[in-house]
Each structure stands twice: as structure tokens, then as C-alpha cells.
Short mmCIF file of C-alpha atoms in Angstrom, two decimals:
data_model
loop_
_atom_site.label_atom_id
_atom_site.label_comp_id
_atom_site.label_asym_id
_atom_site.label_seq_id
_atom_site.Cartn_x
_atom_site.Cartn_y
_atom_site.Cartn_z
CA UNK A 1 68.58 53.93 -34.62
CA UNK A 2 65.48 51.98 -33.43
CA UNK A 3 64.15 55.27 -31.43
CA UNK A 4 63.76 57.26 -34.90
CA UNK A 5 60.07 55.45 -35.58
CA UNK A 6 58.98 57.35 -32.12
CA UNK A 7 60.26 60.65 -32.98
CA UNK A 8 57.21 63.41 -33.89
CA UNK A 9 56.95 63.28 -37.89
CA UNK A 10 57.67 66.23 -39.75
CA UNK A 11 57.51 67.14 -43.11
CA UNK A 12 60.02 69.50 -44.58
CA UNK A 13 59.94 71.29 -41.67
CA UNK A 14 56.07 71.28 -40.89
CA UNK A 15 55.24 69.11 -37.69
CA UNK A 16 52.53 67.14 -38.68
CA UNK A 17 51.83 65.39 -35.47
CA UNK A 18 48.48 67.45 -35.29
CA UNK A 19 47.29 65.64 -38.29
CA UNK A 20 48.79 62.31 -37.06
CA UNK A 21 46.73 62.03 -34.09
CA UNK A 22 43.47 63.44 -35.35
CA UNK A 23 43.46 61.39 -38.60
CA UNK A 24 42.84 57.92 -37.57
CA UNK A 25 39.30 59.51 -36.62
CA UNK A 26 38.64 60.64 -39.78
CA UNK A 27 38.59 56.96 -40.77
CA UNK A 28 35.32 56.69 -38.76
CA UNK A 29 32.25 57.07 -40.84
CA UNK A 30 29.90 60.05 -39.12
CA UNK A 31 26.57 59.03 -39.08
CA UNK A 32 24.07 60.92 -41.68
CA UNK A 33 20.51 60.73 -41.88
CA UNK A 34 19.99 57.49 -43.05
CA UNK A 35 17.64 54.89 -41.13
CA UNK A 36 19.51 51.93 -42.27
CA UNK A 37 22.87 52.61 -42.90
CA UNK A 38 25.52 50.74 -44.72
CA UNK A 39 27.56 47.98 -42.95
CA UNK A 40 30.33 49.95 -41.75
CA UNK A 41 28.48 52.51 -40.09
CA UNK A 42 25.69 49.89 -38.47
CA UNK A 43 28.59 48.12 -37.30
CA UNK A 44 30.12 51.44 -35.91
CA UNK A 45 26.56 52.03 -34.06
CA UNK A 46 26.41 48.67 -32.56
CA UNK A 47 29.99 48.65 -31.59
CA UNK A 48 29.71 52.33 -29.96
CA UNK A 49 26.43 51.50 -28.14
CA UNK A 50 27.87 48.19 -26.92
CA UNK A 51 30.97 50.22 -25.30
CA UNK A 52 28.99 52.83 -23.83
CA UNK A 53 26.85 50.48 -22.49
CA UNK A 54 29.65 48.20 -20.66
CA UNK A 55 31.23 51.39 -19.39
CA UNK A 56 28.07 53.30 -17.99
CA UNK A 57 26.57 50.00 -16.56
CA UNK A 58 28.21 50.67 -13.13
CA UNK A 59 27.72 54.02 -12.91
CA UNK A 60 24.82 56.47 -11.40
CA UNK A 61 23.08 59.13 -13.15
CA UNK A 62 25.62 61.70 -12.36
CA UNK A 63 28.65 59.34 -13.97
CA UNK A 64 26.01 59.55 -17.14
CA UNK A 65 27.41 62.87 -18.16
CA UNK A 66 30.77 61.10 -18.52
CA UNK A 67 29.80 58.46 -21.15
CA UNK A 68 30.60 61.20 -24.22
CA UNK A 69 34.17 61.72 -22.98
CA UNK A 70 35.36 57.98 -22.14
CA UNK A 71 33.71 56.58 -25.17
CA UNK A 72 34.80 58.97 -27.91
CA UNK A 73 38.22 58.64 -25.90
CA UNK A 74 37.90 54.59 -26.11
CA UNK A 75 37.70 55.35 -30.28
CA UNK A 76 40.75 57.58 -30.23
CA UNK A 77 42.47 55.08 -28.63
CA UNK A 78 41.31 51.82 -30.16
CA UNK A 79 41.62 53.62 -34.09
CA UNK A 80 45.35 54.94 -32.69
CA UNK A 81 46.64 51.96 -31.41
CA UNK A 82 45.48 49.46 -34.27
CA UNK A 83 46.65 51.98 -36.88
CA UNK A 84 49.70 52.06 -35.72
CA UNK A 85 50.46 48.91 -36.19
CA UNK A 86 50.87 49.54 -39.68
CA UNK A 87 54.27 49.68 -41.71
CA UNK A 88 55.91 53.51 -41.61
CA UNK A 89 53.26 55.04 -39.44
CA UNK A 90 53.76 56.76 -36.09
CA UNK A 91 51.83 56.09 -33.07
CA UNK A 92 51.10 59.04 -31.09
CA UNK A 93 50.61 57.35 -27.91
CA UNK A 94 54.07 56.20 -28.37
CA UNK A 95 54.31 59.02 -26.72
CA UNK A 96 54.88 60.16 -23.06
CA UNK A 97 53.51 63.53 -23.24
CA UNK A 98 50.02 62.51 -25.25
CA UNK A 99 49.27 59.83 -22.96
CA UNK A 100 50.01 62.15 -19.79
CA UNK A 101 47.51 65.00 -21.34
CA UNK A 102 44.87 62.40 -21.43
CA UNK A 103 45.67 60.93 -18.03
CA UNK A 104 46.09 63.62 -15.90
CA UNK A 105 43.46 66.25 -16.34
CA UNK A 106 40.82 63.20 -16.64
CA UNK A 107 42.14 61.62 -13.56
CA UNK A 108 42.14 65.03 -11.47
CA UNK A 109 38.44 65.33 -13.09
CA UNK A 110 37.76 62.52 -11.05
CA UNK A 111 39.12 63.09 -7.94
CA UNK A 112 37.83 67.16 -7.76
CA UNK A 113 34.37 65.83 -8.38
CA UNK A 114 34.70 63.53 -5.83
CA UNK A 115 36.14 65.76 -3.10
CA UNK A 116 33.97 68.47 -4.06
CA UNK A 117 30.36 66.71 -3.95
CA UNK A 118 31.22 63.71 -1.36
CA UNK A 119 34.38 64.50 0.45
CA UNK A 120 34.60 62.22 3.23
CA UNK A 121 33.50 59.18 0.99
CA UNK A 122 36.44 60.22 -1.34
CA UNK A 123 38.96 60.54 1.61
CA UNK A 124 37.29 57.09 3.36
CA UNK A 125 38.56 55.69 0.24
CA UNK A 126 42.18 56.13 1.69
CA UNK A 127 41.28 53.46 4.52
CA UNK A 128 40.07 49.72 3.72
CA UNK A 129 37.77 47.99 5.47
CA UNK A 130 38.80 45.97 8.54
CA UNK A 131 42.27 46.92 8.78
CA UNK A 132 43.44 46.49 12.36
CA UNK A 133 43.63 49.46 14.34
CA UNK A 134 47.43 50.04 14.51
CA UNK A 135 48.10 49.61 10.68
CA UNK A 136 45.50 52.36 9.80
CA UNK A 137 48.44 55.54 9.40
CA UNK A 138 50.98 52.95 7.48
CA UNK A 139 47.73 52.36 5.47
CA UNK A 140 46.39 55.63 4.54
CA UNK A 141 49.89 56.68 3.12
CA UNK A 142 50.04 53.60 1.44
CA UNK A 143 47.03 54.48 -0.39
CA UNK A 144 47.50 57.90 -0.81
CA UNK A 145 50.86 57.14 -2.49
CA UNK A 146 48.66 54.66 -4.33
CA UNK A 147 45.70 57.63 -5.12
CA UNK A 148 48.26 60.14 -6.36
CA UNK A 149 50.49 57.51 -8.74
CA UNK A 150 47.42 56.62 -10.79
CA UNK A 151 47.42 59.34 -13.48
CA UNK A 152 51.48 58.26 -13.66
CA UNK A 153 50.59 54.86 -13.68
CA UNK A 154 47.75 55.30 -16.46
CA UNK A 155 49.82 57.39 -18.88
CA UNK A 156 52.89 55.34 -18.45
CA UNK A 157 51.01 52.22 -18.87
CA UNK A 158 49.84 52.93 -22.46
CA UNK A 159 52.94 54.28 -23.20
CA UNK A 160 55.19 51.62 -22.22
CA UNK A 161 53.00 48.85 -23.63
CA UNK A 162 53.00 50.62 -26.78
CA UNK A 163 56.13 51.24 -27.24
CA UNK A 164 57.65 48.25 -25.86
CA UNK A 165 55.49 46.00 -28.68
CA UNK A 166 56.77 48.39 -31.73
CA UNK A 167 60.21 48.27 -30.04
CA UNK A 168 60.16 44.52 -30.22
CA UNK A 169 58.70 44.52 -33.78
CA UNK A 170 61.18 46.69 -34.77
CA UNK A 171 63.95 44.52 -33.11
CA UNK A 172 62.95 41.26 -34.35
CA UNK A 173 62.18 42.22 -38.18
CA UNK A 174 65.33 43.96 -37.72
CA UNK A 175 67.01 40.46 -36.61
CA UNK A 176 65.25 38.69 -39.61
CA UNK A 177 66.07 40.80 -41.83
CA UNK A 178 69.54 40.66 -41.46
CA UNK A 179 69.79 36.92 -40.77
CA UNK A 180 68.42 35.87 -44.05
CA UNK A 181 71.09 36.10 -46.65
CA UNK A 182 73.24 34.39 -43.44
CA UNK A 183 71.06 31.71 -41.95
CA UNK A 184 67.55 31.53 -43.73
CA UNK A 185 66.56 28.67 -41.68
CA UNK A 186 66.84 31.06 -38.28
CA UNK A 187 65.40 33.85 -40.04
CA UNK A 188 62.59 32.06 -41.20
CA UNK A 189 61.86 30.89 -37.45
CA UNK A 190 62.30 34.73 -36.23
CA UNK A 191 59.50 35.81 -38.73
CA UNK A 192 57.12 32.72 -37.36
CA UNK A 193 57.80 34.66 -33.85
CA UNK A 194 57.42 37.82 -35.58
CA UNK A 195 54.05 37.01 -36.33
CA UNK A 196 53.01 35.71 -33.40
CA UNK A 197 54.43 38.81 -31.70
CA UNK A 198 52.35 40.74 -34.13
CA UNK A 199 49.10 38.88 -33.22
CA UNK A 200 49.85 39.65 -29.81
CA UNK A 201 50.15 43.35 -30.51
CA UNK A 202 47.50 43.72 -31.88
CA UNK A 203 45.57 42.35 -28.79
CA UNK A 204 47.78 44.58 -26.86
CA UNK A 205 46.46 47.83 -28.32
CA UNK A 206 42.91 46.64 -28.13
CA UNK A 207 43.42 45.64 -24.63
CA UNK A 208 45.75 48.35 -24.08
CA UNK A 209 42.73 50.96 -25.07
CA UNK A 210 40.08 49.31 -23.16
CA UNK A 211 42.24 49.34 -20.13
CA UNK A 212 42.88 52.81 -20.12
CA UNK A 213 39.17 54.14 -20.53
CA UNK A 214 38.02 51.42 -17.90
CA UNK A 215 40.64 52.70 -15.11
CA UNK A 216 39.07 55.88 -15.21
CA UNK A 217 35.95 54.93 -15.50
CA UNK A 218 36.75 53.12 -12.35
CA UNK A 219 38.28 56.14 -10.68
CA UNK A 220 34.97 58.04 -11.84
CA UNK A 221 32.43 55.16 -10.00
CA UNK A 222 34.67 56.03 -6.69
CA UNK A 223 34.04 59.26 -6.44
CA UNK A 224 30.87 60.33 -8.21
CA UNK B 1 39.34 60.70 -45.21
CA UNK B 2 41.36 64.00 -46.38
CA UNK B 3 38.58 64.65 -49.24
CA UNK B 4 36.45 65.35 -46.80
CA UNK B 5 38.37 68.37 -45.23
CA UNK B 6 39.50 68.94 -49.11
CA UNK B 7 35.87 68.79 -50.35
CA UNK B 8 34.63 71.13 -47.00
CA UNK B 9 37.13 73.41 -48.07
CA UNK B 10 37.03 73.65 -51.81
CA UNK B 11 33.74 75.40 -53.00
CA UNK B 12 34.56 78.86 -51.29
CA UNK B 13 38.98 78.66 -52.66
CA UNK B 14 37.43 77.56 -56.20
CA UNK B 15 34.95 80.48 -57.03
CA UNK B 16 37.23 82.61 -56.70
CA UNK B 17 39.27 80.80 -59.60
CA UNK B 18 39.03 82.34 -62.96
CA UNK B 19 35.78 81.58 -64.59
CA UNK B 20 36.87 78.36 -67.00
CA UNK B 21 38.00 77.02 -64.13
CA UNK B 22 35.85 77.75 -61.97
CA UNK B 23 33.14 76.07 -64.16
CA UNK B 24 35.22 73.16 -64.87
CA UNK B 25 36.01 72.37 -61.01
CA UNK B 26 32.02 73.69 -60.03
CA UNK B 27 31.17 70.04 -60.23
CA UNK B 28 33.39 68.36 -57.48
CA UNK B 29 31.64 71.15 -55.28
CA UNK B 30 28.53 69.97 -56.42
CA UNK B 31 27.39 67.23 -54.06
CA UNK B 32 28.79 68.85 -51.32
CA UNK B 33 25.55 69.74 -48.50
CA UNK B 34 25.39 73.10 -47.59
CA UNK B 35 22.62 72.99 -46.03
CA UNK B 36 20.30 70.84 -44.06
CA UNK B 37 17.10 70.91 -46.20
CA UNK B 38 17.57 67.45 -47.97
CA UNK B 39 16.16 65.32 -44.74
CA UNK B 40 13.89 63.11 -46.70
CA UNK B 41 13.60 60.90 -48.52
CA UNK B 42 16.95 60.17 -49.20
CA UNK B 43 17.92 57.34 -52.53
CA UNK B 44 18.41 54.16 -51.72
CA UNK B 45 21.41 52.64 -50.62
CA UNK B 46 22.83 50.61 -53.80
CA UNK B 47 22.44 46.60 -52.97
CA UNK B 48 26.14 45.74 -52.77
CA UNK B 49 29.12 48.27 -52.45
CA UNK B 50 31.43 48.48 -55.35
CA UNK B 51 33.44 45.76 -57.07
CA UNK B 52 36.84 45.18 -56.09
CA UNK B 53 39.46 42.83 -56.83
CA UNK B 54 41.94 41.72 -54.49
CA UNK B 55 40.01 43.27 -51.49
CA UNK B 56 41.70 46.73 -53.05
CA UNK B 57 41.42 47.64 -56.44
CA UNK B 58 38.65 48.48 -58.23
CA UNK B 59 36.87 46.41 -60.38
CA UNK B 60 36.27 49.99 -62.78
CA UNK B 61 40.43 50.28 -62.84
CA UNK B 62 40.52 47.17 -64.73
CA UNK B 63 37.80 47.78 -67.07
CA UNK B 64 39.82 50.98 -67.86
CA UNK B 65 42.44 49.77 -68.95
CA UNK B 66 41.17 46.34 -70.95
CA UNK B 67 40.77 47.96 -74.11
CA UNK B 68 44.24 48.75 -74.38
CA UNK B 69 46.09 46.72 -72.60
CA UNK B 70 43.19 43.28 -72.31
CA UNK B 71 43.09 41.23 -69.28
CA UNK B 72 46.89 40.46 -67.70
CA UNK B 73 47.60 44.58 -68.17
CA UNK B 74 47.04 46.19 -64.59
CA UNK B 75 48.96 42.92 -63.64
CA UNK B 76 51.99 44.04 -65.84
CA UNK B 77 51.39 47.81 -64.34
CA UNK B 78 51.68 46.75 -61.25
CA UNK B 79 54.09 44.12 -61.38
CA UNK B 80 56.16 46.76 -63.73
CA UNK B 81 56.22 49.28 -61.09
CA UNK B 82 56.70 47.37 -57.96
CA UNK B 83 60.53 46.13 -60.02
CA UNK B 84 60.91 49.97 -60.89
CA UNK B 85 60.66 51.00 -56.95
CA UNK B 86 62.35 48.38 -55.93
CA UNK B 87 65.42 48.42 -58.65
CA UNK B 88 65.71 52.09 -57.94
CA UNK B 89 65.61 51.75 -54.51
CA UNK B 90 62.53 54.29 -54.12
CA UNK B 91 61.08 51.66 -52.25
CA UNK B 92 64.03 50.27 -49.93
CA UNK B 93 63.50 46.64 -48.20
CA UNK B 94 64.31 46.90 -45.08
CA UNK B 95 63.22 45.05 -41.41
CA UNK B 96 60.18 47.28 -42.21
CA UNK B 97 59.19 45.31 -45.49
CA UNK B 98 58.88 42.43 -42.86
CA UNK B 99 56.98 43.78 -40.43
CA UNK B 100 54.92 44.69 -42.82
CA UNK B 101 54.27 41.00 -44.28
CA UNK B 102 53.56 39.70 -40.54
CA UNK B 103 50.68 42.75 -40.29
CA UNK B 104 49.27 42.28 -43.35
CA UNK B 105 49.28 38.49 -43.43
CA UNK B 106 47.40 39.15 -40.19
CA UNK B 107 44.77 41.78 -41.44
CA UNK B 108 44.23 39.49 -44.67
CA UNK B 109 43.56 35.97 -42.82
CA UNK B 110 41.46 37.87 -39.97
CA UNK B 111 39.48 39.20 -43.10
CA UNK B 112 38.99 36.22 -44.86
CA UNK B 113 38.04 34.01 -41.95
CA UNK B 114 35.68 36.22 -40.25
CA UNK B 115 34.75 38.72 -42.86
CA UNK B 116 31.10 37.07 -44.44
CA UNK B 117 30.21 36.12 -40.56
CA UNK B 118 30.63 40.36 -39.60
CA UNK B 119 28.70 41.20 -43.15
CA UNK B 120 26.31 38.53 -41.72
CA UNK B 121 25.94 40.50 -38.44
CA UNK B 122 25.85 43.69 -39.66
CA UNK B 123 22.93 42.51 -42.08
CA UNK B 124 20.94 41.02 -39.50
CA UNK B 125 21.42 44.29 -37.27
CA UNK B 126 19.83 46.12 -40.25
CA UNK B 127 17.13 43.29 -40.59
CA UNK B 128 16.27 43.52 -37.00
CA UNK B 129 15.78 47.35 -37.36
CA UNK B 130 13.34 46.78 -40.51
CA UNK B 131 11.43 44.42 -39.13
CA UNK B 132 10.63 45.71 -35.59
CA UNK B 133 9.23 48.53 -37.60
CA UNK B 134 7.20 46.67 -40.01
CA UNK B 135 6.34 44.06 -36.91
CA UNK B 136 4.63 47.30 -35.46
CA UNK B 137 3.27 48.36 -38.76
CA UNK B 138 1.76 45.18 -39.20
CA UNK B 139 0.59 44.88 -35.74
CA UNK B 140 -1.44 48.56 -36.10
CA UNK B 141 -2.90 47.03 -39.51
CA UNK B 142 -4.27 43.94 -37.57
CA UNK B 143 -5.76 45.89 -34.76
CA UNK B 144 -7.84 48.05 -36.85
CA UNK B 145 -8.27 45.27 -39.15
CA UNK B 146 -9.75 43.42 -35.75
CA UNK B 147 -11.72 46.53 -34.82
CA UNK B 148 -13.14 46.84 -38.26
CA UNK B 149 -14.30 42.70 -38.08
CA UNK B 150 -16.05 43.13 -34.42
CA UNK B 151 -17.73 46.51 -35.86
CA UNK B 152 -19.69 44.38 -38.58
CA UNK B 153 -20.53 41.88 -36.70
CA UNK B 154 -21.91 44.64 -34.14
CA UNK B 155 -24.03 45.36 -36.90
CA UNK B 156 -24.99 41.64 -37.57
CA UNK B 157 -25.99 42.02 -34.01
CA UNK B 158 -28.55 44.77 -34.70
CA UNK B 159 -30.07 43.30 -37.49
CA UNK B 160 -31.30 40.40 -35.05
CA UNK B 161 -32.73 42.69 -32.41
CA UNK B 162 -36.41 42.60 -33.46
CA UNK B 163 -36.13 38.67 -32.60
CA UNK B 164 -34.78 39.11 -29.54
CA UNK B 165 -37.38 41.60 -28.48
CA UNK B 166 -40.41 39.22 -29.74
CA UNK B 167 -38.47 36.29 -28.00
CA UNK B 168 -38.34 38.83 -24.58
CA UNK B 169 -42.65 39.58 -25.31
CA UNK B 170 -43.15 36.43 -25.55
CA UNK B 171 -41.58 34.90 -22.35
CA UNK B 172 -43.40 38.47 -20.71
CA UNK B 173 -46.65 37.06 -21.49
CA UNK B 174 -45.97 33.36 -20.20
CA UNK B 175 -44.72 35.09 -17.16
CA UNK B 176 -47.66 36.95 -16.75
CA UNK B 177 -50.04 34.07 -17.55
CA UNK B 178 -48.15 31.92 -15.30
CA UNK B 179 -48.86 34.19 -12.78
CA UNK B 180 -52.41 34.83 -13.23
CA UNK B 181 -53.19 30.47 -13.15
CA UNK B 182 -51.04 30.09 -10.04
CA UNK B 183 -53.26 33.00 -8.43
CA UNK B 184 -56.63 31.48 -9.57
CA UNK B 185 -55.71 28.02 -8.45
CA UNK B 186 -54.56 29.57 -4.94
CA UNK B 187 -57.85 31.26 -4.86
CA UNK B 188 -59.76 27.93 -6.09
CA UNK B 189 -57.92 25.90 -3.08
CA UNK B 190 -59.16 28.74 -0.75
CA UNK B 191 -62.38 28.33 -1.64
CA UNK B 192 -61.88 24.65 -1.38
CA UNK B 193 -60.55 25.08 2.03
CA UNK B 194 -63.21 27.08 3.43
CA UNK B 195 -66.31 24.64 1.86
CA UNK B 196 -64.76 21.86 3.26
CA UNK B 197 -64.30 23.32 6.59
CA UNK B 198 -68.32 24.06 6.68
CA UNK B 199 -69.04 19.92 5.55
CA UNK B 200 -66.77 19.06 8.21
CA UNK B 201 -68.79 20.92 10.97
CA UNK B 202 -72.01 19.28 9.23
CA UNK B 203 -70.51 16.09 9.57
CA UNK B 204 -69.39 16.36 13.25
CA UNK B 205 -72.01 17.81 14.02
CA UNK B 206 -74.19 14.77 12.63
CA UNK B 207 -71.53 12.39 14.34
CA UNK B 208 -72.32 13.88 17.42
CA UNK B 209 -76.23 13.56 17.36
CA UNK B 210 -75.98 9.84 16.34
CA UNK B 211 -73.50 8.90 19.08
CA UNK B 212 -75.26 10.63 21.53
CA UNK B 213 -78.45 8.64 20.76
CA UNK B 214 -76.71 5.14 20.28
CA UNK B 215 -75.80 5.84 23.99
CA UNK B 216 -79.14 7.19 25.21
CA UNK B 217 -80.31 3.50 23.85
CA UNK B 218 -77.98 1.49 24.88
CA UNK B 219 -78.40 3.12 28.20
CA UNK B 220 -82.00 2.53 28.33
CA UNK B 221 -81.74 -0.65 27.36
CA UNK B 222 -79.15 -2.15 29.85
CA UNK B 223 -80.93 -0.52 32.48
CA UNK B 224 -84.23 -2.49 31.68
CA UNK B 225 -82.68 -6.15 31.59
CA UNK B 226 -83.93 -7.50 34.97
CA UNK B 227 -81.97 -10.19 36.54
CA UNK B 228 -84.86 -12.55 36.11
CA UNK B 229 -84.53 -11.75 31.83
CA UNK B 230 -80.40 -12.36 32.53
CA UNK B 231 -81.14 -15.60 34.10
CA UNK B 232 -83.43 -16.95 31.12
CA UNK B 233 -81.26 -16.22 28.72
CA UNK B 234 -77.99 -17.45 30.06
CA UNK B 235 -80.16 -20.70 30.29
CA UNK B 236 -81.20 -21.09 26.52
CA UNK B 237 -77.80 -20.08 25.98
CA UNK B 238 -76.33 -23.17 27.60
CA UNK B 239 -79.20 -25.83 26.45
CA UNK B 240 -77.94 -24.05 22.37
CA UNK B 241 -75.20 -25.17 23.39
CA UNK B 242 -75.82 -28.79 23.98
CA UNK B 243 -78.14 -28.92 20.93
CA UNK B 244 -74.81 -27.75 18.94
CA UNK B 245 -72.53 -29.57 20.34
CA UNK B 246 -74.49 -32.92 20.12
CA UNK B 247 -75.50 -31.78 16.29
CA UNK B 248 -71.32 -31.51 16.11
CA UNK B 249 -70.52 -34.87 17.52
CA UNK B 250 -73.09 -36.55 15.06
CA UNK B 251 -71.67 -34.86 12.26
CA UNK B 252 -68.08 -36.23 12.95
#
């Protein structure tokens, strides 16, 4: 069935989704002690710095601490997602349960360090500014609601974009595969949107990456 | 890569092999660091990476097999072992096999068209690095070489002192001189001052007598014109007169 490319890989037996997740970082050259390094790895430098960089730009001192985290996360994500793109590989943020365990704890990271060190600036969050004086309780459970879906709303995200593009490159190889002994002519047409829709995905998982590690860094400039 | 957790792995599981093998395999543990002490200075990064052909092969691969097999033989391998998966169906075409195409037709045109402009980056990061570095090298050379110029000429500068201290004597001495003539000419005009002050009494004082006794005359003498004298006088005045005048009229 079209689900089986999501299922966790195992090899007689042995789950190997360990090795799955944590090998697309092995792909990274580490840096040695080298003052100029090859191209790869000066490329690696420049590409880190520039994302650290963008993400720490809005953030004070204290958010500083945080740069390790979101950037070596960005990586995971970026080398995950573009990898998986591949033929016969699996994605592990396919996958509900991986995407949650980053969400969640990260996003309660944020919101404990913001109640704990500036409480009522966390909770005046709840309450835009200017809203007319009988809206404010309709408000404040509006954005509660809205405070307490994010970590949902960031795991399912990268999920359901992920999925949803292999899904439809799955389906529409699928399609052009079996239409071209019957009706080349279509099947060639399905495999122009095929790659199209494969151009696309791969600006998906970029974006799709990016998006993540920027939400939280967003939820981190609120309450730090 | 896996050979790294393979090669991180290995030395300690392959001592304990028995010894021909353990001596035969010693070398793959070989370049593995096990220790930090290697800092500097490392070799030299080799110019360009290896050769490859096709963006995947390497360029040794063919030279391995040329003697036997000449030029078109890793072509045949290959070729010969793509038809063996696929006749035996090891290697089943599926929807797969397409998606597959799409991806790779992707990865290979993003390569080609932007590949020499990112090794163009890249290079230029690494140039930038070298030569801010030698920029400040260079810049320490010139500012001792700088230091080192205005030191001699320092020295130049020394050599010419005894002129400038003759020059300064000299223009000491003029000063004083000058000094010593403006003083004797303002004692001169003092001098001057003070002898022409005494002539100047003389002379009034001489002024004075001789006025005095033009008056005491004139005086004296107006006082001893009697009428009777004025009277005369006036007379032969007037009958001058008429002498001149009829002495005049002739004339015209």
C-alpha cells in the first residue's frame, strides 16, 4: 500500500530507525584543525554561521544560549528532509511521534523560561494591544487556545507537509508508471508534473526546516 | 559516513585478532588519531580533490581495470550488471524507478548549473581568509618598515646638528651686537639732546639781550624826534616827491 514507505525500517528484525535518523548527520563533515579547509567544510562554516546569525539577530543575550540547540536542530532537519527525498529511503520526520519529541519539550522550554523569569510579560502576551474593553475575556481564551496549540501545530506541520509531498510522489510515479504501457502520451505529461512536484518538494523540506526552527525561535524572543 | 564509526571502532576489536591478522589489518588502524598531539603543522591540502568521472566514479576505477579490459570495459561492467539486476528482477522497476529519475534529474541539473559558481564561492571564502591574514602581515611589515625609514633619517638629523648650533651662535651674536649699537646710539641721541638743550638757552638767552636793546633804541630814539624835526622832514619828503614825479613825467 502507499503507507508502507512511512512505516519504521527494520532489518531482519533489528529496528534501525536509530541509525536512520542519526545518519544523515554523519554526512556533515566535522571540522578538524585545519585553517583553510576544503570546500565542503568552508561552505558548511559559512552556511552554519549565516543561520545562526539570522536566527540570533532578534534575540537578547539570554536567547544567546539557545543558538547551539536551534541551529544544530535547523541541520537535523534540513540534512533529514532533503535526504529523504531520495529513492527507497525513509524520512523520519514522516513521522508523528519524532516531530512531537522535538516540538513539545522545546516549545514548553520556551514558555517555563518565560513564566519563570518574566511572568506577567509572558501572560500579557495572552491580551493584544488595543482590544476594546468588552472583547478582552473572548480574547484571552482565544489566545490561550492559540498559546497551548503551538507545539501541536509545530509537530503536525512538519509532519503533514512531509508526508503529504512523498504521498503525492508516491501517487503520481505510481500513476505514471502504470499509464505507460497504456497511454505513453499521458504518462509522459504525469512525469513533467512529477518533476515539477519534485522541485517543489524539495523547496518544501528546505522551507519546511527553516520554518520549524524559526517558530520557536519566535516563541523563544516572546518570552526570554 | 559508517567508516568513521567502523574506523573509531576497529583498532581495539582487531588486536585482539590473531597475530597475522592482526598485522595485516594494523594498517587501516593506522591513520586513525588517538590522540590530540598532531596540532601543527598539518600537510597541505592536495590542489584539487580526486578525479571522477560522471560526477561518481573514480577516475582510479577505470585505470584499474584498462589493462585488462582497455577503455569501453567499466562501461560493459556496468552496463552488464545493470541488464543482470534488472533481467533477474533484483532490481524491480517500479513507480519508485520514476521518482527516482525526477530526483536525480533534479540533483544533476542543479549541479551542473550552479556547481563552478558554489566552488567559486567557496574559493573566494578561503581567499578572503588568506588574505586578511597576509593584509595584516603585510601591514605589520610596513609599519616597522616605516619606523625603521624615520629612525635613519633621525640619524641624518643628528649628523646636521653642529650646523644648526653654529647657525643658532651666530644669530646670538647679531642679537647681541644689535643690541649693544641700538644702546650706544640711544645714549649718543641723549647726549645730543642734552647739548642742544644748553645752545638753545645760549641762544635765547642772546635773543633776549639783542631785542631788549633794539627796543631800548628805538625807544630813545622816538622819544627825541621833536615836532619841529617831524615837520622838516615831512617837508623834504613832499618837495622828493615833486622832483620824482616831474623826473617821471619827463621820462614818459
Amino acid at each position: 500500500s502507499f503507507f508502507d514507505q512511512f512505516s519504521s525500517p527494520c532489518l531482519l528484525g533489528i529496528p534501525l530507525i536509530l541509525l536512520s535518523t542519526l545518519f544523515p548527520t554523519l554526512l556533515l563533515p566535522s571540522p578538524n584543525n585545519r585553517w583553510i579547509t576544503n570546500r565542503l567544510s568552508t561552505l558548511q562554516l559559512w552556511f552554519i554561521n549565516f543561520i545562526t546569525k539570522q536566527l540570533m539577530m532578534p534575540l537578547n543575550k539570554n536567547g544567546h544560549k539557545w543558538a547551539l540547540i536551534l541551529t544544530s536542530l535547523m541541520m537535523l532537519l534540513l540534512t533529514i528532509n532533503l535526504l529523504g527525498l531520495l529513492p527507497y529511503t525513509f524520512t523520519p520526520t514522516t513521522q508523528l511521534s519524532m516531530n512531537m519529541a522535538l516540538a513539545f519539550p522545546l516549545w514548553l522550554a520556551t514558555l517555563l523560561t518565560g513564566l519563570r523569569n518574566q511572568p506577567s510579560m509572558s501572560l500579557g502576551h495572552l491580551l493584544p494591544e488595543g482590544t476594546p474593553t468588552p472583547l478582552i475575556p473572548a480574547l484571552i481564551l482565544i489566545e490561550t487556545t492559540s498559546l497551548l496549540i503551538r507545539p501541536l501545530a509545530l509537530g503536525v506541520r512538519l509532519t503533514a507537509n512531509l508526508t503529504a509531498g512523498h504521498l503525492l510522489i508516491q501517487l503520481i510515479s505510481t500513476a505514471s508508471a502504470v499509464l505507460l504501457p497504456i497511454i505513453p502520451a499521458v504518462s509522459i505529461l504525469t512525469t513533467t508534473i512529477l518533476l515539477l512536484l519534485t522541485i517543489l518538494e524539495v523547496a518544501v523540506a528546505m522551507i519546511q526546516a527553516y520554518v520549524f526552527v524559526l517558530l520557536l525561535s519566535l516563541y523563544l524572543q516572546e518570552n526570554i | 559516513m559508517l567508516s568513521r564509526l567502523i574506523l573509531r571502532a576497529a583498532p581495539a576489536a582487531l588486536r585482539s585478532l590473531p597475530p597475522p591478522v592482526a598485522v595485516g589489518v594494523l594498517h587501516t588502524t593506522r591513520p586513525v588519531h588517538t590522540s590530540q598531539q598532531r596540532l601543527a603543522p598539518l600537510p597541505p591540502l592536495p590542489e584539487k580533490g580526486g578525479e571522477v568521472r560522471h560526477g561518481l566514479i573514480p577516475e582510479e576505477f577505470f585505470q584499474f581495470l584498462y589493462p585488462k579490459t582497455g577503455v569501453t570495459g567499466p562501461y560493459m561492467l556496468g552496463t552488464g550488471l545493470l541488464l543482470y539486476f534488472l533481467s533477474k528482477e533484483i532490481y524491480v522497476i517500479n513507480h519508485e524507478t520514476i521518482a527516482a529519475a525526477c530526483i536525480l534529474s533534479v540533483i544533476i541539473y542543479a549541479v551542473k548549473k550552479f556547481g563552478a559558481d558554489v566552488a567559486a564561492f567557496a574559493d573566494k571564502l578561503n581567499e578572503e581568509k588568506m588574505a586578511n591574514a597576509l593584509a595584516v602581515k603585510n601591514g605589520a611589515i610596513k609599519s616597522l618598515e616605516d619606523a625603521i625609514e624615520a629612525e635613519k633619517k633621525e640619524q641624518w638629523r643628528v649628523e646636521g646638528r653642529s650646523f644648526l648650533f653654529d647657525a643658532k651662535r651666530n644669530n646670538v651674536a647679531m642679537l647681541l651686537e644689535t643690541n649693544y649699537r641700538e644702546r650706544l646710539m640711544t645714549v649718543y641721541n641723549e647726549v645730543k639732546k642734552r647739548l642742544d638743550y644748553q645752545v638753545a638757552l645760549q641762544h635765547l638767552k642772546r635773543q633776549k639781550e639783542q631785542d631788549h636793546m633794539i627796543q631800548w633804541v628805538e625807544k630813545n630814539v622816538v622819544q627825541s624826534i621833536t615836532p619841529q624835526q617831524q615837520k622838516e622832514s615831512i617837508m623834504k619828503c613832499i618837495l622828493d616827491l615833486k622832483a620824482l614825479s616831474k623826473s617821471a613825467q619827463a621820462a614818459v
